[in-house]
């Protein structure tokens, strides 16, 4: 498990967060409309009402719905460019290139968040040392770690042999969570239910972990982020090296969010 002071997720550490927020402000549309709510073809899970997300069926990323990062990378490593994000054949792809400009990758955030709900997605990651896929909920307030963070899928191992879920909480960035072994170069579905009295993590439709400790549960709105993060990060992942492929991809088939009915 990671140390308590590794990063602020959106862009790196300390002042890097301010740079990322400023960058997002520059690339955001001048008049930001609420994300369009287009119901997916599949029915909502029992007890839940669809509130947003993306099936990634269009020819390009919907920038009315998503903000693509243009900033220093995670943990202060490399950079994030909107050009790393592509869409086609019903898939979102974020492509990291370790030998381009000190390492480039990408990330994106979905509009405004909501307080409590269910988030689910289907994803896979190419193997490659020095990169970790990260699909998470980040506080709308941008106050990390005070307002928490919910990591719904992080896969830092070179060969993608384990997926992790974490809850960050408290001003000193304490962490609770778990991991699940498997081959995460293959497609898997993930879900997280965040309620006032519990947080539950699911992998391939099965409950994999839960906490009912109210002291760790965030209490402010959060929004969905999809990222491919570059190392090194102490006690978490190394830097890319000669073994890292020229391209490492995170692919997402769909992402959906719900409120209780």
PDB file of C-alpha atoms in Angstrom:
ATOM      1  CA  UNK A   1       0.000   0.000   0.000  1.00  0.00           C
ATOM      2  CA  UNK A   2       1.139   3.550  -0.704  1.00  0.00           C
ATOM      3  CA  UNK A   3       2.502   6.019   1.796  1.00  0.00           C
ATOM      4  CA  UNK A   4       0.173   8.705   3.112  1.00  0.00           C
ATOM      5  CA  UNK A   5       1.682  11.679   1.260  1.00  0.00           C
ATOM      6  CA  UNK A   6       2.216  10.462  -2.264  1.00  0.00           C
ATOM      7  CA  UNK A   7       0.258  12.919  -4.328  1.00  0.00           C
ATOM      8  CA  UNK A   8      -2.678  15.024  -5.131  1.00  0.00           C
ATOM      9  CA  UNK A   9      -4.334  12.933  -7.809  1.00  0.00           C
ATOM     10  CA  UNK A  10      -5.302  15.472 -10.447  1.00  0.00           C
ATOM     11  CA  UNK A  11      -1.819  16.702 -11.304  1.00  0.00           C
ATOM     12  CA  UNK A  12       0.957  15.898  -8.897  1.00  0.00           C
ATOM     13  CA  UNK A  13       2.023  17.305  -5.586  1.00  0.00           C
ATOM     14  CA  UNK A  14       1.601  20.641  -3.833  1.00  0.00           C
ATOM     15  CA  UNK A  15       1.781  23.601  -6.204  1.00  0.00           C
ATOM     16  CA  UNK A  16       1.340  21.268  -9.179  1.00  0.00           C
ATOM     17  CA  UNK A  17      -2.352  21.034  -8.263  1.00  0.00           C
ATOM     18  CA  UNK A  18      -2.748  24.774  -8.780  1.00  0.00           C
ATOM     19  CA  UNK A  19      -1.136  24.506 -12.197  1.00  0.00           C
ATOM     20  CA  UNK A  20      -3.533  21.736 -13.196  1.00  0.00           C
ATOM     21  CA  UNK A  21      -6.584  23.684 -12.057  1.00  0.00           C
ATOM     22  CA  UNK A  22      -5.400  26.716 -13.996  1.00  0.00           C
ATOM     23  CA  UNK A  23      -4.801  24.600 -17.079  1.00  0.00           C
ATOM     24  CA  UNK A  24      -8.262  23.098 -16.883  1.00  0.00           C
ATOM     25  CA  UNK A  25      -9.746  26.578 -16.649  1.00  0.00           C
ATOM     26  CA  UNK A  26      -7.945  27.574 -19.864  1.00  0.00           C
ATOM     27  CA  UNK A  27      -9.174  24.626 -21.889  1.00  0.00           C
ATOM     28  CA  UNK A  28     -12.731  24.557 -20.531  1.00  0.00           C
ATOM     29  CA  UNK A  29     -15.479  25.985 -22.770  1.00  0.00           C
ATOM     30  CA  UNK A  30     -16.329  29.616 -22.054  1.00  0.00           C
ATOM     31  CA  UNK A  31     -19.908  28.644 -21.261  1.00  0.00           C
ATOM     32  CA  UNK A  32     -19.984  25.232 -19.641  1.00  0.00           C
ATOM     33  CA  UNK A  33     -23.261  23.422 -20.142  1.00  0.00           C
ATOM     34  CA  UNK A  34     -24.391  20.566 -17.944  1.00  0.00           C
ATOM     35  CA  UNK A  35     -23.319  17.218 -19.404  1.00  0.00           C
ATOM     36  CA  UNK A  36     -25.981  15.752 -21.638  1.00  0.00           C
ATOM     37  CA  UNK A  37     -27.787  12.823 -20.064  1.00  0.00           C
ATOM     38  CA  UNK A  38     -28.205  10.174 -22.738  1.00  0.00           C
ATOM     39  CA  UNK A  39     -29.492   6.903 -21.343  1.00  0.00           C
ATOM     40  CA  UNK A  40     -27.361   3.857 -22.230  1.00  0.00           C
ATOM     41  CA  UNK A  41     -28.998   0.903 -23.934  1.00  0.00           C
ATOM     42  CA  UNK A  42     -28.647  -1.271 -20.839  1.00  0.00           C
ATOM     43  CA  UNK A  43     -31.109  -0.787 -17.958  1.00  0.00           C
ATOM     44  CA  UNK A  44     -29.974   0.831 -14.724  1.00  0.00           C
ATOM     45  CA  UNK A  45     -29.269  -1.526 -11.805  1.00  0.00           C
ATOM     46  CA  UNK A  46     -32.256  -2.042  -9.531  1.00  0.00           C
ATOM     47  CA  UNK A  47     -32.672   0.872  -7.146  1.00  0.00           C
ATOM     48  CA  UNK A  48     -30.555   3.288  -9.195  1.00  0.00           C
ATOM     49  CA  UNK A  49     -31.315   6.102 -11.681  1.00  0.00           C
ATOM     50  CA  UNK A  50     -28.864   6.993 -14.437  1.00  0.00           C
ATOM     51  CA  UNK A  51     -27.434  10.513 -14.131  1.00  0.00           C
ATOM     52  CA  UNK A  52     -24.575  10.626 -16.630  1.00  0.00           C
ATOM     53  CA  UNK A  53     -21.490   9.068 -18.089  1.00  0.00           C
ATOM     54  CA  UNK A  54     -20.391   8.119 -21.582  1.00  0.00           C
ATOM     55  CA  UNK A  55     -20.625   5.107 -23.877  1.00  0.00           C
ATOM     56  CA  UNK A  56     -17.723   6.482 -25.966  1.00  0.00           C
ATOM     57  CA  UNK A  57     -19.559   5.669 -29.186  1.00  0.00           C
ATOM     58  CA  UNK A  58     -18.810   8.956 -30.968  1.00  0.00           C
ATOM     59  CA  UNK A  59     -15.898   9.666 -33.337  1.00  0.00           C
ATOM     60  CA  UNK A  60     -14.104  11.891 -30.790  1.00  0.00           C
ATOM     61  CA  UNK A  61     -14.185  12.796 -27.109  1.00  0.00           C
ATOM     62  CA  UNK A  62     -17.246  14.852 -26.159  1.00  0.00           C
ATOM     63  CA  UNK A  63     -15.602  18.015 -24.817  1.00  0.00           C
ATOM     64  CA  UNK A  64     -18.958  19.391 -23.691  1.00  0.00           C
ATOM     65  CA  UNK A  65     -18.984  16.518 -21.238  1.00  0.00           C
ATOM     66  CA  UNK A  66     -15.291  16.034 -20.402  1.00  0.00           C
ATOM     67  CA  UNK A  67     -12.363  18.299 -19.546  1.00  0.00           C
ATOM     68  CA  UNK A  68      -9.060  16.917 -20.857  1.00  0.00           C
ATOM     69  CA  UNK A  69      -6.011  17.715 -18.722  1.00  0.00           C
ATOM     70  CA  UNK A  70      -3.230  19.908 -20.098  1.00  0.00           C
ATOM     71  CA  UNK A  71      -0.770  19.976 -17.221  1.00  0.00           C
ATOM     72  CA  UNK A  72       2.165  18.496 -15.387  1.00  0.00           C
ATOM     73  CA  UNK A  73       1.644  14.767 -14.890  1.00  0.00           C
ATOM     74  CA  UNK A  74       0.784  12.794 -11.767  1.00  0.00           C
ATOM     75  CA  UNK A  75       3.368  12.904  -8.974  1.00  0.00           C
ATOM     76  CA  UNK A  76       5.041  15.741 -10.909  1.00  0.00           C
ATOM     77  CA  UNK A  77       6.242  13.340 -13.630  1.00  0.00           C
ATOM     78  CA  UNK A  78       6.098  14.135 -17.330  1.00  0.00           C
ATOM     79  CA  UNK A  79       3.146  15.955 -18.817  1.00  0.00           C
ATOM     80  CA  UNK A  80      -0.485  15.349 -19.684  1.00  0.00           C
ATOM     81  CA  UNK A  81      -1.792  16.392 -23.104  1.00  0.00           C
ATOM     82  CA  UNK A  82      -5.298  16.261 -24.586  1.00  0.00           C
ATOM     83  CA  UNK A  83      -3.659  14.702 -27.676  1.00  0.00           C
ATOM     84  CA  UNK A  84      -3.056  11.524 -25.633  1.00  0.00           C
ATOM     85  CA  UNK A  85      -6.828  10.932 -25.592  1.00  0.00           C
ATOM     86  CA  UNK A  86      -8.559   9.350 -28.569  1.00  0.00           C
ATOM     87  CA  UNK A  87     -11.890   7.711 -29.258  1.00  0.00           C
ATOM     88  CA  UNK A  88     -13.019   5.231 -31.906  1.00  0.00           C
ATOM     89  CA  UNK A  89     -14.669   1.855 -32.416  1.00  0.00           C
ATOM     90  CA  UNK A  90     -16.705   2.463 -29.261  1.00  0.00           C
ATOM     91  CA  UNK A  91     -13.647   2.823 -27.019  1.00  0.00           C
ATOM     92  CA  UNK A  92     -11.914   5.613 -25.161  1.00  0.00           C
ATOM     93  CA  UNK A  93      -8.109   5.256 -25.285  1.00  0.00           C
ATOM     94  CA  UNK A  94      -5.492   7.166 -23.301  1.00  0.00           C
ATOM     95  CA  UNK A  95      -2.022   6.504 -24.710  1.00  0.00           C
ATOM     96  CA  UNK A  96       1.162   7.117 -22.712  1.00  0.00           C
ATOM     97  CA  UNK A  97       4.462   7.588 -24.549  1.00  0.00           C
ATOM     98  CA  UNK A  98       7.430   7.313 -22.155  1.00  0.00           C
ATOM     99  CA  UNK A  99      10.034   8.483 -24.691  1.00  0.00           C
ATOM    100  CA  UNK A 100       8.194  11.590 -25.841  1.00  0.00           C
ATOM    101  CA  UNK A 101       9.137  14.888 -24.146  1.00  0.00           C
ATOM    102  CA  UNK A 102      10.101  13.280 -20.852  1.00  0.00           C
ATOM    103  CA  UNK A 103       7.005  11.109 -20.846  1.00  0.00           C
ATOM    104  CA  UNK A 104       3.521  12.100 -21.959  1.00  0.00           C
ATOM    105  CA  UNK A 105       0.137  10.750 -20.991  1.00  0.00           C
ATOM    106  CA  UNK A 106      -3.393  11.972 -20.406  1.00  0.00           C
ATOM    107  CA  UNK A 107      -6.377  12.288 -18.142  1.00  0.00           C
ATOM    108  CA  UNK A 108      -9.882  13.723 -18.134  1.00  0.00           C
ATOM    109  CA  UNK A 109     -12.622  14.807 -15.731  1.00  0.00           C
ATOM    110  CA  UNK A 110     -16.400  14.531 -16.132  1.00  0.00           C
ATOM    111  CA  UNK A 111     -18.190  17.856 -15.534  1.00  0.00           C
ATOM    112  CA  UNK A 112     -19.740  18.461 -12.155  1.00  0.00           C
ATOM    113  CA  UNK A 113     -19.926  15.664  -9.645  1.00  0.00           C
ATOM    114  CA  UNK A 114     -22.602  14.482  -7.280  1.00  0.00           C
ATOM    115  CA  UNK A 115     -22.873  13.568  -3.620  1.00  0.00           C
ATOM    116  CA  UNK A 116     -23.209   9.765  -3.249  1.00  0.00           C
ATOM    117  CA  UNK A 117     -24.212   7.299  -5.927  1.00  0.00           C
ATOM    118  CA  UNK A 118     -22.934   4.383  -7.981  1.00  0.00           C
ATOM    119  CA  UNK A 119     -20.213   4.535 -10.635  1.00  0.00           C
ATOM    120  CA  UNK A 120     -19.391   1.660 -12.959  1.00  0.00           C
ATOM    121  CA  UNK A 121     -17.165   1.122 -15.995  1.00  0.00           C
ATOM    122  CA  UNK A 122     -15.461  -1.498 -18.165  1.00  0.00           C
ATOM    123  CA  UNK A 123     -11.711  -1.100 -18.696  1.00  0.00           C
ATOM    124  CA  UNK A 124      -8.346  -2.700 -19.460  1.00  0.00           C
ATOM    125  CA  UNK A 125      -4.675  -1.575 -19.421  1.00  0.00           C
ATOM    126  CA  UNK A 126      -1.650  -2.551 -21.505  1.00  0.00           C
ATOM    127  CA  UNK A 127       1.323  -3.919 -19.541  1.00  0.00           C
ATOM    128  CA  UNK A 128       4.173  -1.470 -19.035  1.00  0.00           C
ATOM    129  CA  UNK A 129       6.511  -0.514 -16.219  1.00  0.00           C
ATOM    130  CA  UNK A 130       6.084   2.978 -14.800  1.00  0.00           C
ATOM    131  CA  UNK A 131       2.400   3.593 -15.617  1.00  0.00           C
ATOM    132  CA  UNK A 132      -0.748   3.053 -13.590  1.00  0.00           C
ATOM    133  CA  UNK A 133      -4.302   3.354 -14.822  1.00  0.00           C
ATOM    134  CA  UNK A 134      -6.440   5.321 -12.376  1.00  0.00           C
ATOM    135  CA  UNK A 135     -10.213   5.666 -12.522  1.00  0.00           C
ATOM    136  CA  UNK A 136     -11.427   7.580  -9.497  1.00  0.00           C
ATOM    137  CA  UNK A 137     -13.709  10.135  -7.885  1.00  0.00           C
ATOM    138  CA  UNK A 138     -12.128  13.497  -7.074  1.00  0.00           C
ATOM    139  CA  UNK A 139     -13.709  16.222  -4.895  1.00  0.00           C
ATOM    140  CA  UNK A 140     -15.437  19.073  -6.747  1.00  0.00           C
ATOM    141  CA  UNK A 141     -13.956  21.373  -4.118  1.00  0.00           C
ATOM    142  CA  UNK A 142     -10.411  20.468  -5.323  1.00  0.00           C
ATOM    143  CA  UNK A 143      -9.551  20.177  -1.612  1.00  0.00           C
ATOM    144  CA  UNK A 144      -7.343  17.122  -1.366  1.00  0.00           C
ATOM    145  CA  UNK A 145      -6.806  15.346   0.962  1.00  0.00           C
ATOM    146  CA  UNK A 146      -9.305  17.087   3.256  1.00  0.00           C
ATOM    147  CA  UNK A 147     -12.344  16.189   1.125  1.00  0.00           C
ATOM    148  CA  UNK A 148     -11.064  12.740   0.227  1.00  0.00           C
ATOM    149  CA  UNK A 149     -10.658  10.687  -2.910  1.00  0.00           C
ATOM    150  CA  UNK A 150     -12.205   7.390  -4.020  1.00  0.00           C
ATOM    151  CA  UNK A 151      -9.968   5.217  -6.218  1.00  0.00           C
ATOM    152  CA  UNK A 152     -12.179   2.748  -8.058  1.00  0.00           C
ATOM    153  CA  UNK A 153      -9.468   1.079 -10.151  1.00  0.00           C
ATOM    154  CA  UNK A 154      -5.718   1.520  -9.980  1.00  0.00           C
ATOM    155  CA  UNK A 155      -3.406  -1.010 -11.641  1.00  0.00           C
ATOM    156  CA  UNK A 156       0.234  -0.083 -10.966  1.00  0.00           C
ATOM    157  CA  UNK A 157       1.956  -3.463 -11.430  1.00  0.00           C
ATOM    158  CA  UNK A 158       4.042  -3.826 -14.604  1.00  0.00           C
ATOM    159  CA  UNK A 159       2.164  -6.912 -15.791  1.00  0.00           C
ATOM    160  CA  UNK A 160      -1.264  -5.723 -14.508  1.00  0.00           C
ATOM    161  CA  UNK A 161      -1.675  -8.614 -12.097  1.00  0.00           C
ATOM    162  CA  UNK A 162      -3.638  -6.745  -9.410  1.00  0.00           C
ATOM    163  CA  UNK A 163      -6.281  -4.019  -9.299  1.00  0.00           C
ATOM    164  CA  UNK A 164      -6.685  -1.865  -6.211  1.00  0.00           C
ATOM    165  CA  UNK A 165      -9.379   0.317  -4.631  1.00  0.00           C
ATOM    166  CA  UNK A 166      -8.689   2.957  -1.972  1.00  0.00           C
ATOM    167  CA  UNK A 167     -10.422   5.595   0.118  1.00  0.00           C
ATOM    168  CA  UNK A 168      -8.308   8.630   0.991  1.00  0.00           C
ATOM    169  CA  UNK A 169      -9.537  10.613   3.979  1.00  0.00           C
ATOM    170  CA  UNK A 170      -8.449  13.169   6.560  1.00  0.00           C
ATOM    171  CA  UNK A 171      -6.119  16.160   6.420  1.00  0.00           C
ATOM    172  CA  UNK A 172      -3.137  13.812   6.835  1.00  0.00           C
ATOM    173  CA  UNK A 173      -4.222  11.670   3.838  1.00  0.00           C
ATOM    174  CA  UNK A 174      -4.921   8.384   5.542  1.00  0.00           C
ATOM    175  CA  UNK A 175      -5.811   5.429   3.312  1.00  0.00           C
ATOM    176  CA  UNK A 176      -7.927   2.284   3.567  1.00  0.00           C
ATOM    177  CA  UNK A 177      -8.568  -0.165   0.766  1.00  0.00           C
ATOM    178  CA  UNK A 178      -7.905  -3.513  -0.836  1.00  0.00           C
ATOM    179  CA  UNK A 179      -6.644  -5.278  -3.973  1.00  0.00           C
ATOM    180  CA  UNK A 180      -7.865  -8.039  -6.231  1.00  0.00           C
ATOM    181  CA  UNK A 181      -5.579 -10.387  -8.205  1.00  0.00           C
ATOM    182  CA  UNK A 182      -6.260 -11.063 -11.870  1.00  0.00           C
ATOM    183  CA  UNK A 183      -5.178 -10.319 -15.425  1.00  0.00           C
ATOM    184  CA  UNK A 184      -6.117  -6.684 -15.902  1.00  0.00           C
ATOM    185  CA  UNK A 185      -4.704  -6.519 -19.399  1.00  0.00           C
ATOM    186  CA  UNK A 186      -8.065  -8.160 -20.153  1.00  0.00           C
ATOM    187  CA  UNK A 187     -11.459  -6.462 -19.922  1.00  0.00           C
ATOM    188  CA  UNK A 188     -13.109  -6.263 -16.497  1.00  0.00           C
ATOM    189  CA  UNK A 189     -16.042  -4.344 -15.081  1.00  0.00           C
ATOM    190  CA  UNK A 190     -15.725  -2.307 -11.899  1.00  0.00           C
ATOM    191  CA  UNK A 191     -18.276  -0.497  -9.750  1.00  0.00           C
ATOM    192  CA  UNK A 192     -18.272   1.537  -6.573  1.00  0.00           C
ATOM    193  CA  UNK A 193     -21.305   2.448  -4.488  1.00  0.00           C
ATOM    194  CA  UNK A 194     -20.765   5.460  -2.255  1.00  0.00           C
ATOM    195  CA  UNK A 195     -23.452   5.992   0.351  1.00  0.00           C
ATOM    196  CA  UNK A 196     -23.522   7.997   3.626  1.00  0.00           C
ATOM    197  CA  UNK A 197     -23.059   4.791   5.640  1.00  0.00           C
ATOM    198  CA  UNK A 198     -20.883   2.613   3.376  1.00  0.00           C
ATOM    199  CA  UNK A 199     -18.568   2.348   0.392  1.00  0.00           C
ATOM    200  CA  UNK A 200     -18.687  -0.909  -1.582  1.00  0.00           C
ATOM    201  CA  UNK A 201     -16.360  -2.009  -4.391  1.00  0.00           C
ATOM    202  CA  UNK A 202     -17.337  -4.577  -7.032  1.00  0.00           C
ATOM    203  CA  UNK A 203     -15.207  -6.408  -9.617  1.00  0.00           C
ATOM    204  CA  UNK A 204     -16.973  -8.249 -12.441  1.00  0.00           C
ATOM    205  CA  UNK A 205     -20.283  -7.955 -10.623  1.00  0.00           C
ATOM    206  CA  UNK A 206     -19.053  -9.435  -7.348  1.00  0.00           C
ATOM    207  CA  UNK A 207     -18.595  -7.558  -4.102  1.00  0.00           C
ATOM    208  CA  UNK A 208     -14.854  -7.365  -3.443  1.00  0.00           C
ATOM    209  CA  UNK A 209     -14.625  -4.978  -0.469  1.00  0.00           C
ATOM    210  CA  UNK A 210     -16.693  -2.717   1.767  1.00  0.00           C
ATOM    211  CA  UNK A 211     -16.224  -0.227   4.583  1.00  0.00           C
ATOM    212  CA  UNK A 212     -18.947   1.040   6.889  1.00  0.00           C
ATOM    213  CA  UNK A 213     -16.652   3.319   8.892  1.00  0.00           C
ATOM    214  CA  UNK A 214     -18.330   6.731   8.612  1.00  0.00           C
ATOM    215  CA  UNK A 215     -15.087   8.435   9.628  1.00  0.00           C
ATOM    216  CA  UNK A 216     -13.528   7.555   6.257  1.00  0.00           C
ATOM    217  CA  UNK A 217     -16.528   8.264   3.985  1.00  0.00           C
ATOM    218  CA  UNK A 218     -16.369  11.546   2.009  1.00  0.00           C
ATOM    219  CA  UNK A 219     -19.236  14.002   2.515  1.00  0.00           C
ATOM    220  CA  UNK A 220     -18.812  16.459  -0.385  1.00  0.00           C
ATOM    221  CA  UNK A 221     -19.637  16.058  -4.114  1.00  0.00           C
ATOM    222  CA  UNK A 222     -17.142  14.248  -6.328  1.00  0.00           C
ATOM    223  CA  UNK A 223     -16.681  13.813 -10.074  1.00  0.00           C
ATOM    224  CA  UNK A 224     -15.343  11.001 -12.232  1.00  0.00           C
ATOM    225  CA  UNK A 225     -11.748  11.115 -13.504  1.00  0.00           C
ATOM    226  CA  UNK A 226     -10.042   8.739 -15.944  1.00  0.00           C
ATOM    227  CA  UNK A 227      -6.222   8.881 -15.967  1.00  0.00           C
ATOM    228  CA  UNK A 228      -3.086   7.026 -17.005  1.00  0.00           C
ATOM    229  CA  UNK A 229      -0.457   8.112 -14.457  1.00  0.00           C
ATOM    230  CA  UNK A 230       3.325   8.116 -14.888  1.00  0.00           C
ATOM    231  CA  UNK A 231       5.774   7.116 -12.148  1.00  0.00           C
ATOM    232  CA  UNK A 232       7.917   7.112 -10.182  1.00  0.00           C
ATOM    233  CA  UNK A 233       5.890   7.280  -6.973  1.00  0.00           C
ATOM    234  CA  UNK A 234       7.450   6.136  -3.701  1.00  0.00           C
ATOM    235  CA  UNK A 235       6.104   2.784  -2.481  1.00  0.00           C
ATOM    236  CA  UNK A 236       3.708   2.642  -5.415  1.00  0.00           C
ATOM    237  CA  UNK A 237       5.347   2.325  -8.836  1.00  0.00           C
ATOM    238  CA  UNK A 238       8.765   2.850 -10.450  1.00  0.00           C
ATOM    239  CA  UNK A 239       9.662   5.128 -13.336  1.00  0.00           C
ATOM    240  CA  UNK A 240       9.350   3.873 -16.919  1.00  0.00           C
ATOM    241  CA  UNK A 241      12.544   2.173 -18.116  1.00  0.00           C
ATOM    242  CA  UNK A 242      13.973   0.418 -21.166  1.00  0.00           C
ATOM    243  CA  UNK A 243      11.448  -2.411 -20.753  1.00  0.00           C
ATOM    244  CA  UNK A 244       8.474  -0.057 -21.070  1.00  0.00           C
ATOM    245  CA  UNK A 245       6.815  -0.221 -24.511  1.00  0.00           C
ATOM    246  CA  UNK A 246       6.858   2.922 -26.658  1.00  0.00           C
ATOM    247  CA  UNK A 247       3.095   3.136 -26.080  1.00  0.00           C
ATOM    248  CA  UNK A 248       1.015   2.037 -23.097  1.00  0.00           C
ATOM    249  CA  UNK A 249      -2.779   2.299 -23.317  1.00  0.00           C
ATOM    250  CA  UNK A 250      -5.676   2.537 -20.894  1.00  0.00           C
ATOM    251  CA  UNK A 251      -8.929   1.685 -22.671  1.00  0.00           C
ATOM    252  CA  UNK A 252     -12.471   2.219 -21.406  1.00  0.00           C
ATOM    253  CA  UNK A 253     -15.554   0.750 -23.077  1.00  0.00           C
ATOM    254  CA  UNK A 254     -18.115   2.762 -21.097  1.00  0.00           C
ATOM    255  CA  UNK A 255     -18.540   4.684 -17.847  1.00  0.00           C
ATOM    256  CA  UNK A 256     -21.889   5.303 -16.066  1.00  0.00           C
ATOM    257  CA  UNK A 257     -23.037   7.024 -12.908  1.00  0.00           C
ATOM    258  CA  UNK A 258     -26.277   6.724 -10.957  1.00  0.00           C
ATOM    259  CA  UNK A 259     -28.185   8.096  -7.965  1.00  0.00           C
ATOM    260  CA  UNK A 260     -30.439   6.081  -5.712  1.00  0.00           C
ATOM    261  CA  UNK A 261     -33.980   5.941  -7.113  1.00  0.00           C
TER     262      UNK A 261
END
